[in-house]
């Protein structure tokens, strides 16, 4: 027969210990960070996936509930800035709102691009709640072969 011990912590905690657990551990700090100090339901910034292949990079941002007109994409000094702002919906005086859980807010994310990205070939497309940016790489120009004479 094997004895298995599941709970390593003492069974009884003092009130002070409970308060300390609540306020000094990551659980409460995470609550404040994620629910009080953020701009929207997915955190302070929309989640992003960045992939690379031979032709370039793809940046995907998860931003549901927006229209393509809500986005502003800007490139300045090798910094790609993506932002969005959705205006609040106008209220209809003939309807009484019983509950409102939808909230649309603004965000702004910036990415520093390396010298491989061709700024003239950046494309953006918004579909199914995902903003997809294609960042093409510059074509590498190979120097012509050259014979060097030893003197």
PDB file of N, CA and C in Angstrom, residues 43-97:
ATOM      1  N   UNK A  43      -6.379  41.833 -23.472  1.00  0.00           N
ATOM      2  CA  UNK A  43      -5.200  42.377 -22.822  1.00  0.00           C
ATOM      3  C   UNK A  43      -4.917  43.774 -23.337  1.00  0.00           C
ATOM      4  N   UNK A  44      -3.779  44.317 -22.934  1.00  0.00           N
ATOM      5  CA  UNK A  44      -3.436  45.667 -23.340  1.00  0.00           C
ATOM      6  C   UNK A  44      -3.185  45.749 -24.838  1.00  0.00           C
ATOM      7  N   UNK A  45      -2.718  44.678 -25.419  1.00  0.00           N
ATOM      8  CA  UNK A  45      -2.442  44.638 -26.850  1.00  0.00           C
ATOM      9  C   UNK A  45      -3.104  43.405 -27.443  1.00  0.00           C
ATOM     10  N   UNK A  46      -3.533  43.487 -28.687  1.00  0.00           N
ATOM     11  CA  UNK A  46      -4.078  42.277 -29.305  1.00  0.00           C
ATOM     12  C   UNK A  46      -2.960  41.264 -29.516  1.00  0.00           C
ATOM     13  N   UNK A  47      -3.267  39.985 -29.372  1.00  0.00           N
ATOM     14  CA  UNK A  47      -2.230  38.969 -29.580  1.00  0.00           C
ATOM     15  C   UNK A  47      -1.762  38.965 -31.033  1.00  0.00           C
ATOM     16  N   UNK A  48      -0.501  38.636 -31.214  1.00  0.00           N
ATOM     17  CA  UNK A  48       0.099  38.672 -32.550  1.00  0.00           C
ATOM     18  C   UNK A  48       0.883  37.387 -32.796  1.00  0.00           C
ATOM     19  N   UNK A  49       0.842  36.921 -34.028  1.00  0.00           N
ATOM     20  CA  UNK A  49       1.686  35.820 -34.493  1.00  0.00           C
ATOM     21  C   UNK A  49       2.548  36.369 -35.617  1.00  0.00           C
ATOM     22  N   UNK A  50       3.844  36.067 -35.587  1.00  0.00           N
ATOM     23  CA  UNK A  50       4.756  36.511 -36.629  1.00  0.00           C
ATOM     24  C   UNK A  50       5.469  35.288 -37.168  1.00  0.00           C
ATOM     25  N   UNK A  51       5.376  35.106 -38.485  1.00  0.00           N
ATOM     26  CA  UNK A  51       6.046  33.976 -39.129  1.00  0.00           C
ATOM     27  C   UNK A  51       6.960  34.502 -40.237  1.00  0.00           C
ATOM     28  N   UNK A  52       7.959  33.691 -40.571  1.00  0.00           N
ATOM     29  CA  UNK A  52       8.914  34.051 -41.619  1.00  0.00           C
ATOM     30  C   UNK A  52       9.031  32.911 -42.611  1.00  0.00           C
ATOM     31  N   UNK A  53       9.123  33.266 -43.880  1.00  0.00           N
ATOM     32  CA  UNK A  53       9.430  32.291 -44.922  1.00  0.00           C
ATOM     33  C   UNK A  53      10.429  32.920 -45.885  1.00  0.00           C
ATOM     34  N   UNK A  54      10.690  32.262 -47.014  1.00  0.00           N
ATOM     35  CA  UNK A  54      11.699  32.775 -47.950  1.00  0.00           C
ATOM     36  C   UNK A  54      11.322  34.126 -48.537  1.00  0.00           C
ATOM     37  N   UNK A  55      10.027  34.346 -48.772  1.00  0.00           N
ATOM     38  CA  UNK A  55       9.577  35.574 -49.426  1.00  0.00           C
ATOM     39  C   UNK A  55       9.480  36.762 -48.466  1.00  0.00           C
ATOM     40  N   UNK A  56       9.209  36.490 -47.179  1.00  0.00           N
ATOM     41  CA  UNK A  56       9.065  37.598 -46.250  1.00  0.00           C
ATOM     42  C   UNK A  56       8.515  37.177 -44.901  1.00  0.00           C
ATOM     43  N   UNK A  57       7.841  38.102 -44.264  1.00  0.00           N
ATOM     44  CA  UNK A  57       7.277  37.885 -42.942  1.00  0.00           C
ATOM     45  C   UNK A  57       5.766  38.056 -43.015  1.00  0.00           C
ATOM     46  N   UNK A  58       5.046  37.360 -42.128  1.00  0.00           N
ATOM     47  CA  UNK A  58       3.614  37.563 -41.999  1.00  0.00           C
ATOM     48  C   UNK A  58       3.314  37.890 -40.548  1.00  0.00           C
ATOM     49  N   UNK A  59       2.586  38.988 -40.348  1.00  0.00           N
ATOM     50  CA  UNK A  59       2.184  39.435 -39.023  1.00  0.00           C
ATOM     51  C   UNK A  59       0.667  39.312 -38.951  1.00  0.00           C
ATOM     52  N   UNK A  60       0.167  38.507 -38.017  1.00  0.00           N
ATOM     53  CA  UNK A  60      -1.274  38.312 -37.833  1.00  0.00           C
ATOM     54  C   UNK A  60      -1.665  38.855 -36.466  1.00  0.00           C
ATOM     55  N   UNK A  61      -2.640  39.762 -36.449  1.00  0.00           N
ATOM     56  CA  UNK A  61      -3.167  40.313 -35.202  1.00  0.00           C
ATOM     57  C   UNK A  61      -4.605  39.864 -35.038  1.00  0.00           C
ATOM     58  N   UNK A  62      -4.933  39.369 -33.852  1.00  0.00           N
ATOM     59  CA  UNK A  62      -6.295  38.944 -33.540  1.00  0.00           C
ATOM     60  C   UNK A  62      -7.068  40.161 -33.043  1.00  0.00           C
ATOM     61  N   UNK A  63      -7.936  40.710 -33.898  1.00  0.00           N
ATOM     62  CA  UNK A  63      -8.683  41.926 -33.580  1.00  0.00           C
ATOM     63  C   UNK A  63     -10.127  41.798 -34.072  1.00  0.00           C
ATOM     64  N   UNK A  64     -10.932  40.956 -33.419  1.00  0.00           N
ATOM     65  CA  UNK A  64     -12.316  40.777 -33.869  1.00  0.00           C
ATOM     66  C   UNK A  64     -13.178  41.991 -33.559  1.00  0.00           C
ATOM     67  N   UNK A  65     -14.243  42.130 -34.327  1.00  0.00           N
ATOM     68  CA  UNK A  65     -15.223  43.175 -34.058  1.00  0.00           C
ATOM     69  C   UNK A  65     -14.909  44.518 -34.669  1.00  0.00           C
ATOM     70  N   UNK A  66     -13.869  44.601 -35.474  1.00  0.00           N
ATOM     71  CA  UNK A  66     -13.510  45.857 -36.108  1.00  0.00           C
ATOM     72  C   UNK A  66     -13.752  45.772 -37.611  1.00  0.00           C
ATOM     73  N   UNK A  67     -13.775  46.908 -38.264  1.00  0.00           N
ATOM     74  CA  UNK A  67     -13.872  46.971 -39.717  1.00  0.00           C
ATOM     75  C   UNK A  67     -12.524  47.439 -40.257  1.00  0.00           C
ATOM     76  N   UNK A  68     -12.278  47.186 -41.522  1.00  0.00           N
ATOM     77  CA  UNK A  68     -10.975  47.550 -42.079  1.00  0.00           C
ATOM     78  C   UNK A  68     -10.749  49.059 -42.047  1.00  0.00           C
ATOM     79  N   UNK A  69     -11.822  49.834 -42.012  1.00  0.00           N
ATOM     80  CA  UNK A  69     -11.698  51.288 -41.946  1.00  0.00           C
ATOM     81  C   UNK A  69     -11.222  51.764 -40.570  1.00  0.00           C
ATOM     82  N   UNK A  70     -11.321  50.927 -39.559  1.00  0.00           N
ATOM     83  CA  UNK A  70     -10.919  51.291 -38.203  1.00  0.00           C
ATOM     84  C   UNK A  70      -9.403  51.266 -38.001  1.00  0.00           C
ATOM     85  N   UNK A  71      -8.667  50.635 -38.900  1.00  0.00           N
ATOM     86  CA  UNK A  71      -7.222  50.451 -38.733  1.00  0.00           C
ATOM     87  C   UNK A  71      -6.437  51.592 -39.352  1.00  0.00           C
ATOM     88  N   UNK A  72      -5.338  51.922 -38.697  1.00  0.00           N
ATOM     89  CA  UNK A  72      -4.349  52.852 -39.239  1.00  0.00           C
ATOM     90  C   UNK A  72      -3.005  52.144 -39.170  1.00  0.00           C
ATOM     91  N   UNK A  73      -2.361  51.999 -40.313  1.00  0.00           N
ATOM     92  CA  UNK A  73      -1.059  51.327 -40.369  1.00  0.00           C
ATOM     93  C   UNK A  73      -0.072  52.334 -40.934  1.00  0.00           C
ATOM     94  N   UNK A  74       1.018  52.526 -40.207  1.00  0.00           N
ATOM     95  CA  UNK A  74       1.972  53.558 -40.551  1.00  0.00           C
ATOM     96  C   UNK A  74       3.390  53.001 -40.462  1.00  0.00           C
ATOM     97  N   UNK A  75       4.269  53.409 -41.365  1.00  0.00           N
ATOM     98  CA  UNK A  75       5.676  53.015 -41.317  1.00  0.00           C
ATOM     99  C   UNK A  75       6.517  54.282 -41.327  1.00  0.00           C
ATOM    100  N   UNK A  76       7.298  54.458 -40.261  1.00  0.00           N
ATOM    101  CA  UNK A  76       8.154  55.628 -40.173  1.00  0.00           C
ATOM    102  C   UNK A  76       9.445  55.246 -39.467  1.00  0.00           C
ATOM    103  N   UNK A  77      10.568  55.531 -40.090  1.00  0.00           N
ATOM    104  CA  UNK A  77      11.893  55.231 -39.530  1.00  0.00           C
ATOM    105  C   UNK A  77      12.027  53.768 -39.118  1.00  0.00           C
ATOM    106  N   UNK A  78      11.604  52.877 -39.988  1.00  0.00           N
ATOM    107  CA  UNK A  78      11.679  51.422 -39.775  1.00  0.00           C
ATOM    108  C   UNK A  78      10.822  50.934 -38.601  1.00  0.00           C
ATOM    109  N   UNK A  79       9.847  51.715 -38.171  1.00  0.00           N
ATOM    110  CA  UNK A  79       8.926  51.315 -37.117  1.00  0.00           C
ATOM    111  C   UNK A  79       7.535  51.214 -37.729  1.00  0.00           C
ATOM    112  N   UNK A  80       6.994  49.996 -37.722  1.00  0.00           N
ATOM    113  CA  UNK A  80       5.652  49.733 -38.229  1.00  0.00           C
ATOM    114  C   UNK A  80       4.682  49.881 -37.063  1.00  0.00           C
ATOM    115  N   UNK A  81       3.734  50.803 -37.182  1.00  0.00           N
ATOM    116  CA  UNK A  81       2.759  51.051 -36.129  1.00  0.00           C
ATOM    117  C   UNK A  81       1.379  50.683 -36.630  1.00  0.00           C
ATOM    118  N   UNK A  82       0.692  49.841 -35.867  1.00  0.00           N
ATOM    119  CA  UNK A  82      -0.657  49.401 -36.201  1.00  0.00           C
ATOM    120  C   UNK A  82      -1.556  49.881 -35.066  1.00  0.00           C
ATOM    121  N   UNK A  83      -2.599  50.615 -35.416  1.00  0.00           N
ATOM    122  CA  UNK A  83      -3.523  51.100 -34.397  1.00  0.00           C
ATOM    123  C   UNK A  83      -4.945  50.987 -34.916  1.00  0.00           C
ATOM    124  N   UNK A  84      -5.881  50.994 -33.991  1.00  0.00           N
ATOM    125  CA  UNK A  84      -7.300  50.946 -34.357  1.00  0.00           C
ATOM    126  C   UNK A  84      -8.106  51.643 -33.279  1.00  0.00           C
ATOM    127  N   UNK A  85      -9.175  52.258 -33.719  1.00  0.00           N
ATOM    128  CA  UNK A  85     -10.089  52.895 -32.793  1.00  0.00           C
ATOM    129  C   UNK A  85     -11.489  52.755 -33.352  1.00  0.00           C
ATOM    130  N   UNK A  86     -12.383  52.292 -32.527  1.00  0.00           N
ATOM    131  CA  UNK A  86     -13.773  52.125 -32.952  1.00  0.00           C
ATOM    132  C   UNK A  86     -14.623  53.117 -32.178  1.00  0.00           C
ATOM    133  N   UNK A  87     -15.401  53.869 -32.923  1.00  0.00           N
ATOM    134  CA  UNK A  87     -16.275  54.855 -32.296  1.00  0.00           C
ATOM    135  C   UNK A  87     -17.412  54.146 -31.577  1.00  0.00           C
ATOM    136  N   UNK A  88     -17.858  54.676 -30.456  1.00  0.00           N
ATOM    137  CA  UNK A  88     -18.987  54.046 -29.746  1.00  0.00           C
ATOM    138  C   UNK A  88     -20.263  54.151 -30.578  1.00  0.00           C
ATOM    139  N   UNK A  89     -21.114  53.149 -30.416  1.00  0.00           N
ATOM    140  CA  UNK A  89     -22.370  53.126 -31.153  1.00  0.00           C
ATOM    141  C   UNK A  89     -23.312  54.188 -30.598  1.00  0.00           C
ATOM    142  N   UNK A  90     -24.100  54.771 -31.480  1.00  0.00           N
ATOM    143  CA  UNK A  90     -25.066  55.765 -31.018  1.00  0.00           C
ATOM    144  C   UNK A  90     -26.242  55.060 -30.357  1.00  0.00           C
ATOM    145  N   UNK A  91     -26.810  55.708 -29.356  1.00  0.00           N
ATOM    146  CA  UNK A  91     -27.918  55.114 -28.618  1.00  0.00           C
ATOM    147  C   UNK A  91     -29.240  55.438 -29.300  1.00  0.00           C
ATOM    148  N   UNK A  92     -30.120  54.468 -29.322  1.00  0.00           N
ATOM    149  CA  UNK A  92     -31.452  54.655 -29.870  1.00  0.00           C
ATOM    150  C   UNK A  92     -32.393  54.990 -28.711  1.00  0.00           C
ATOM    151  N   UNK A  93     -33.051  56.133 -28.788  1.00  0.00           N
ATOM    152  CA  UNK A  93     -33.917  56.574 -27.710  1.00  0.00           C
ATOM    153  C   UNK A  93     -35.158  55.698 -27.564  1.00  0.00           C
ATOM    154  N   UNK A  94     -35.513  54.939 -28.601  1.00  0.00           N
ATOM    155  CA  UNK A  94     -36.708  54.095 -28.562  1.00  0.00           C
ATOM    156  C   UNK A  94     -36.445  52.744 -27.904  1.00  0.00           C
ATOM    157  N   UNK A  95     -35.202  52.440 -27.601  1.00  0.00           N
ATOM    158  CA  UNK A  95     -34.863  51.155 -26.995  1.00  0.00           C
ATOM    159  C   UNK A  95     -34.270  51.372 -25.610  1.00  0.00           C
ATOM    160  N   UNK A  96     -34.622  50.466 -24.725  1.00  0.00           N
ATOM    161  CA  UNK A  96     -34.056  50.486 -23.377  1.00  0.00           C
ATOM    162  C   UNK A  96     -33.017  49.380 -23.304  1.00  0.00           C
ATOM    163  N   UNK A  97     -31.800  49.729 -22.989  1.00  0.00           N
ATOM    164  CA  UNK A  97     -30.726  48.742 -22.917  1.00  0.00           C
ATOM    165  C   UNK A  97     -30.735  48.095 -21.542  1.00  0.00           C
TER     166      UNK A  97
END
